[in-house]
Amino acid sequence: QKFFDAVSERRVPVDMNHLVKLQRSPRRMDLYCWLSYRTPQIGRCKSVSIRLSDLQEIFAPDIADSYNFKNRLKNDLKGIATVYRDFDVAIESDMLVLRKSPSPVPVNITRLVC
């Protein structure tokens, strides 16, 4: 709920071309959107570590085995990197480590022109 409220209050700019390329995997689309929201907020020279078990509850409650989830997450992150390489993320032991990353959409865009 907290994430939903934050996203509703502060819209997340995503590159729709990226989402189209990820459309065969809803989990990759969700991870991409979450990374688009979360990584630009991290301070310079800082990192955020999140337990994989916490992410599993959110992104893959249907996967019971934590080892299987970790492998799928690695593959999902590789898939996301094929459409946007600038997310600075790594899996270290049982943690996903996030570092400040540029938004997939430049933050200085204030208005879309059709």
mmCIF file of C-alpha atoms in Angstrom:
data_model
loop_
_atom_site.group_PDB
_atom_site.id
_atom_site.type_symbol
_atom_site.label_atom_id
_atom_site.label_comp_id
_atom_site.label_asym_id
_atom_site.label_seq_id
_atom_site.Cartn_x
_atom_site.Cartn_y
_atom_site.Cartn_z
ATOM 1 C CA GLN A 1 0.000 0.000 0.000
ATOM 2 C CA LYS A 2 2.846 2.357 0.862
ATOM 3 C CA PHE A 3 4.419 1.883 -2.591
ATOM 4 C CA PHE A 4 1.047 2.352 -4.331
ATOM 5 C CA ASP A 5 0.419 5.582 -2.416
ATOM 6 C CA ALA A 6 3.903 6.898 -3.236
ATOM 7 C CA VAL A 7 3.524 6.096 -6.937
ATOM 8 C CA SER A 8 0.067 7.659 -7.025
ATOM 9 C CA GLU A 9 1.428 10.825 -5.450
ATOM 10 C CA ARG A 10 4.617 10.996 -7.532
ATOM 11 C CA ARG A 11 4.201 9.514 -10.995
ATOM 12 C CA VAL A 12 6.944 7.259 -12.312
ATOM 13 C CA PRO A 13 8.202 8.122 -15.774
ATOM 14 C CA VAL A 14 8.811 4.945 -17.761
ATOM 15 C CA ASP A 15 9.837 4.439 -21.334
ATOM 16 C CA MET A 16 6.870 2.740 -22.995
ATOM 17 C CA ASN A 17 9.175 1.255 -25.631
ATOM 18 C CA HIS A 18 10.963 -0.572 -22.814
ATOM 19 C CA LEU A 19 7.686 -1.918 -21.451
ATOM 20 C CA VAL A 20 6.630 -3.121 -24.898
ATOM 21 C CA LYS A 21 9.883 -5.080 -25.157
ATOM 22 C CA LEU A 22 9.264 -6.600 -21.715
ATOM 23 C CA GLN A 23 5.571 -7.371 -22.273
ATOM 24 C CA ARG A 24 6.026 -11.133 -22.366
ATOM 25 C CA SER A 25 6.944 -11.068 -18.696
ATOM 26 C CA PRO A 26 4.660 -9.202 -16.309
ATOM 27 C CA ARG A 27 7.227 -9.693 -13.515
ATOM 28 C CA ARG A 28 9.918 -7.999 -15.610
ATOM 29 C CA MET A 29 7.535 -5.158 -16.345
ATOM 30 C CA ASP A 30 6.787 -4.794 -12.628
ATOM 31 C CA LEU A 31 10.481 -4.928 -11.695
ATOM 32 C CA TYR A 32 11.335 -2.394 -14.404
ATOM 33 C CA CYS A 33 8.683 0.032 -13.118
ATOM 34 C CA TRP A 34 9.780 -0.474 -9.526
ATOM 35 C CA LEU A 35 13.455 0.076 -10.401
ATOM 36 C CA SER A 36 12.479 3.159 -12.434
ATOM 37 C CA TYR A 37 10.804 4.529 -9.330
ATOM 38 C CA ARG A 38 13.257 3.404 -6.658
ATOM 39 C CA THR A 39 16.804 3.715 -8.000
ATOM 40 C CA PRO A 40 16.781 7.432 -8.929
ATOM 41 C CA GLN A 41 15.818 8.258 -5.312
ATOM 42 C CA ILE A 42 18.934 6.676 -3.798
ATOM 43 C CA GLY A 43 21.603 9.129 -2.676
ATOM 44 C CA ARG A 44 24.949 9.325 -4.430
ATOM 45 C CA CYS A 45 27.536 6.862 -3.116
ATOM 46 C CA LYS A 46 24.819 5.074 -1.153
ATOM 47 C CA SER A 47 23.096 1.772 -1.626
ATOM 48 C CA VAL A 48 19.927 0.074 -0.486
ATOM 49 C CA SER A 49 19.912 -3.636 0.317
ATOM 50 C CA ILE A 50 16.659 -5.574 0.250
ATOM 51 C CA ARG A 51 16.245 -9.176 1.332
ATOM 52 C CA LEU A 52 15.309 -11.435 -1.552
ATOM 53 C CA SER A 53 12.674 -13.064 0.639
ATOM 54 C CA ASP A 54 10.919 -9.699 0.945
ATOM 55 C CA LEU A 55 10.996 -9.226 -2.832
ATOM 56 C CA GLN A 56 9.754 -12.763 -3.375
ATOM 57 C CA GLU A 57 6.596 -11.972 -1.418
ATOM 58 C CA ILE A 58 5.963 -8.981 -3.680
ATOM 59 C CA PHE A 59 7.144 -10.078 -7.134
ATOM 60 C CA ALA A 60 6.742 -13.859 -7.043
ATOM 61 C CA PRO A 61 4.420 -15.154 -4.354
ATOM 62 C CA ASP A 62 3.711 -18.120 -6.645
ATOM 63 C CA ILE A 63 7.334 -19.328 -6.437
ATOM 64 C CA ALA A 64 7.750 -21.303 -3.226
ATOM 65 C CA ASP A 65 11.460 -22.105 -3.457
ATOM 66 C CA SER A 66 13.836 -19.214 -2.630
ATOM 67 C CA TYR A 67 16.641 -20.701 -4.770
ATOM 68 C CA ASN A 68 14.310 -20.841 -7.771
ATOM 69 C CA PHE A 69 13.211 -17.247 -7.126
ATOM 70 C CA LYS A 70 16.815 -16.048 -6.934
ATOM 71 C CA ASN A 71 17.603 -17.677 -10.298
ATOM 72 C CA ARG A 72 14.495 -16.238 -11.913
ATOM 73 C CA LEU A 73 15.279 -12.802 -10.494
ATOM 74 C CA LYS A 74 18.780 -12.979 -11.984
ATOM 75 C CA ASN A 75 17.260 -13.843 -15.364
ATOM 76 C CA ASP A 76 14.660 -11.089 -15.019
ATOM 77 C CA LEU A 77 17.364 -8.514 -14.270
ATOM 78 C CA LYS A 78 19.339 -9.705 -17.303
ATOM 79 C CA GLY A 79 16.191 -9.359 -19.418
ATOM 80 C CA ILE A 80 15.600 -5.851 -18.116
ATOM 81 C CA ALA A 81 19.234 -4.970 -18.872
ATOM 82 C CA THR A 82 18.643 -5.808 -22.538
ATOM 83 C CA VAL A 83 16.221 -2.878 -22.773
ATOM 84 C CA TYR A 84 17.769 -0.530 -20.165
ATOM 85 C CA ARG A 85 21.334 -1.100 -19.012
ATOM 86 C CA ASP A 86 21.684 1.773 -16.584
ATOM 87 C CA PHE A 87 20.034 0.283 -13.510
ATOM 88 C CA ASP A 88 22.839 -0.273 -11.014
ATOM 89 C CA VAL A 89 21.634 -3.407 -9.248
ATOM 90 C CA ALA A 90 23.310 -6.592 -8.052
ATOM 91 C CA ILE A 91 22.378 -9.745 -6.225
ATOM 92 C CA GLU A 92 24.760 -10.309 -3.341
ATOM 93 C CA SER A 93 24.129 -13.414 -1.270
ATOM 94 C CA ASP A 94 20.458 -13.172 -0.218
ATOM 95 C CA MET A 95 20.133 -9.443 -0.932
ATOM 96 C CA LEU A 96 19.299 -7.257 -3.903
ATOM 97 C CA VAL A 97 21.558 -4.220 -3.769
ATOM 98 C CA LEU A 98 20.323 -1.046 -5.450
ATOM 99 C CA ARG A 99 22.470 1.989 -6.194
ATOM 100 C CA LYS A 100 21.551 5.369 -7.630
ATOM 101 C CA SER A 101 20.645 4.968 -11.278
ATOM 102 C CA PRO A 102 19.431 7.420 -13.897
ATOM 103 C CA SER A 103 15.756 7.376 -14.700
ATOM 104 C CA PRO A 104 14.893 5.714 -18.032
ATOM 105 C CA VAL A 105 13.106 8.961 -18.911
ATOM 106 C CA PRO A 106 14.992 12.248 -18.424
ATOM 107 C CA VAL A 107 13.618 14.054 -15.382
ATOM 108 C CA ASN A 108 13.684 17.420 -17.119
ATOM 109 C CA ILE A 109 10.746 16.442 -19.336
ATOM 110 C CA THR A 110 7.916 18.590 -18.051
ATOM 111 C CA ARG A 111 5.393 18.229 -20.829
ATOM 112 C CA LEU A 112 4.717 15.660 -23.497
ATOM 113 C CA VAL A 113 4.056 17.007 -26.947
ATOM 114 C CA CYS A 114 1.852 15.001 -29.309
#
